mmCIF file of C-alpha atoms in Angstrom:
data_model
loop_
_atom_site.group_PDB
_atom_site.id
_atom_site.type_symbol
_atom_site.label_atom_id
_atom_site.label_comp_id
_atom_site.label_asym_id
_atom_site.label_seq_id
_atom_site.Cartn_x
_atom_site.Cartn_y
_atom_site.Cartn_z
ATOM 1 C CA UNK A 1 -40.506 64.816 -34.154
ATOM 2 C CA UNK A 2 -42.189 65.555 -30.409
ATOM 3 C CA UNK A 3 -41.765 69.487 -30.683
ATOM 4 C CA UNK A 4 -40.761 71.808 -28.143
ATOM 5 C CA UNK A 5 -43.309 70.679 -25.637
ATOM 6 C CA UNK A 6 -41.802 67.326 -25.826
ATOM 7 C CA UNK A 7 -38.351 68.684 -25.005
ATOM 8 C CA UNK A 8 -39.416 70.979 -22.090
ATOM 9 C CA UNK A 9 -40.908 67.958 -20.444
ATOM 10 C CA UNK A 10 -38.036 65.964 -20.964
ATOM 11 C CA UNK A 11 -35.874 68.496 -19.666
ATOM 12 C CA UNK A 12 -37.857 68.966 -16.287
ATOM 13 C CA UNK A 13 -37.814 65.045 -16.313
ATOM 14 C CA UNK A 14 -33.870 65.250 -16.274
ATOM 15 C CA UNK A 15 -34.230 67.997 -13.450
ATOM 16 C CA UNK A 16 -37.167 67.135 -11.296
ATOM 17 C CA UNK A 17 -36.567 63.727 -10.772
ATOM 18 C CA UNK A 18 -33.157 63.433 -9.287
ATOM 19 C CA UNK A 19 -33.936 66.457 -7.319
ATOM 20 C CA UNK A 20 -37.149 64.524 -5.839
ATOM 21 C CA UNK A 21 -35.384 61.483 -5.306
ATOM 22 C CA UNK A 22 -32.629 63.497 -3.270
ATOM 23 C CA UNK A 23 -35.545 65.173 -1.376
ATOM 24 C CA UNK A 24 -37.033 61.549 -0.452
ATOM 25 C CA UNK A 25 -33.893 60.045 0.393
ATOM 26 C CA UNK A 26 -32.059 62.483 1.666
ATOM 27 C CA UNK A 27 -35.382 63.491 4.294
ATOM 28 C CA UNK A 28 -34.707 63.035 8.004
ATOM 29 C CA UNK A 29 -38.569 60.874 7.981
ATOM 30 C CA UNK A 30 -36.674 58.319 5.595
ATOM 31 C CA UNK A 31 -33.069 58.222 7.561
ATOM 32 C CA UNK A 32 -35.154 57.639 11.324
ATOM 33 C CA UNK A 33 -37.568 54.791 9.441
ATOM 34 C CA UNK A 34 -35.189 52.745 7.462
ATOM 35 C CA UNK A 35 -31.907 53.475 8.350
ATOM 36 C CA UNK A 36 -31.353 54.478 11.636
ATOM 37 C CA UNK A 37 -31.867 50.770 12.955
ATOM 38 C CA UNK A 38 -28.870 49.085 10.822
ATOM 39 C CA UNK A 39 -26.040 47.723 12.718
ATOM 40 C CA UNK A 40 -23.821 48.052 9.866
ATOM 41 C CA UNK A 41 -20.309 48.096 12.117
ATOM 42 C CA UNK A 42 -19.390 44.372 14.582
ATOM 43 C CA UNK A 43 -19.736 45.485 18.079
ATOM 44 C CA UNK A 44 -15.853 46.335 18.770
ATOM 45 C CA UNK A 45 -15.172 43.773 21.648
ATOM 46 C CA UNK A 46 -16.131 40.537 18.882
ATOM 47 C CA UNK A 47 -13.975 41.927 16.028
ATOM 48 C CA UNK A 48 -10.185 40.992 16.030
ATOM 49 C CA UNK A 49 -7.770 43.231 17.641
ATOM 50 C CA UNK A 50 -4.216 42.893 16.659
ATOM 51 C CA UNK A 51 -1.562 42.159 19.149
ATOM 52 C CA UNK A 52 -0.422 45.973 20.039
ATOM 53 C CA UNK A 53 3.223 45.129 22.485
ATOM 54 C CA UNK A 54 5.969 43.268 21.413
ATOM 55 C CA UNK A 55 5.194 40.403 24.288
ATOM 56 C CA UNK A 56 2.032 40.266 22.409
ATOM 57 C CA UNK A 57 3.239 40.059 19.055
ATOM 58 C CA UNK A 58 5.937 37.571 20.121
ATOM 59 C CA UNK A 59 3.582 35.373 21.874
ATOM 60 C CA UNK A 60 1.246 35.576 18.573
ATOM 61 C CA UNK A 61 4.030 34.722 16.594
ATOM 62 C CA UNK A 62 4.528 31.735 18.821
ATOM 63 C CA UNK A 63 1.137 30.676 18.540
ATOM 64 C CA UNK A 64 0.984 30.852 14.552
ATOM 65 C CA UNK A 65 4.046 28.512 14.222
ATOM 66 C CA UNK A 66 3.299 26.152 16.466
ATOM 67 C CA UNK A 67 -0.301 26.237 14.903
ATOM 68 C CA UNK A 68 1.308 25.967 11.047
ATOM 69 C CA UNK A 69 3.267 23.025 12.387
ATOM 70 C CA UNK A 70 0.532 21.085 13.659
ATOM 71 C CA UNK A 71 -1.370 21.100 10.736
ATOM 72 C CA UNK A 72 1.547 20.795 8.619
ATOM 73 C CA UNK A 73 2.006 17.409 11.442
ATOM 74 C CA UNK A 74 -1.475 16.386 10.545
ATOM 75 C CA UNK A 75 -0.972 16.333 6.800
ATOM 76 C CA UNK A 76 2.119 14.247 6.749
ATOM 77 C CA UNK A 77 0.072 11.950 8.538
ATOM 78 C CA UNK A 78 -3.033 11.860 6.438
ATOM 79 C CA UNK A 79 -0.756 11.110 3.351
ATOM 80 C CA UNK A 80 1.373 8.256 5.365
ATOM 81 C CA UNK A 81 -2.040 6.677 6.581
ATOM 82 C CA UNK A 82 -3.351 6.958 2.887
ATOM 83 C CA UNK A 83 -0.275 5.429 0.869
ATOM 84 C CA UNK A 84 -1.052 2.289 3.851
#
């Protein structure tokens, strides 16, 4: 149907084209312009750090169940002051 010629240039197609895109991509020009600048990571002293002693974790523990039963509090009286 295309011939040979039509299959060579396909083939460097196939070949070429990754290879540029790699070259482009991959090029210390495109890394400084585009993607140097991200923040991608939270700044470490905003994210959440997990309790790491045991006074820590108990006092977290603490704070979680009295936290679950105050909204659990709330609820039951939402639903009293609705059924009134």
């Amino acid at each position: 149907m295309g011939g040979p010629r039509l299959e060579i240039v396909k083939f460097g197609v196939y070949v070429f084209f990754p290879v540029g895109v790699m070259l482009y991509f991959g090029g210390p020009t495109f890394y400084d312009n585009y993607v140097k600048g991200i923040r991608f990571w939270p700044d470490y002293n905003t994210t959440y750090q997990p309790p790491t002693t045991s006074v820590e974790v108990r006092t977290a523990l603490e704070k979680m169940k009295t936290d679950r039963e105050e909204r659990w509090r709330k609820a039951m009286r939402e639903k009293k002051e609705s059924e009134q």
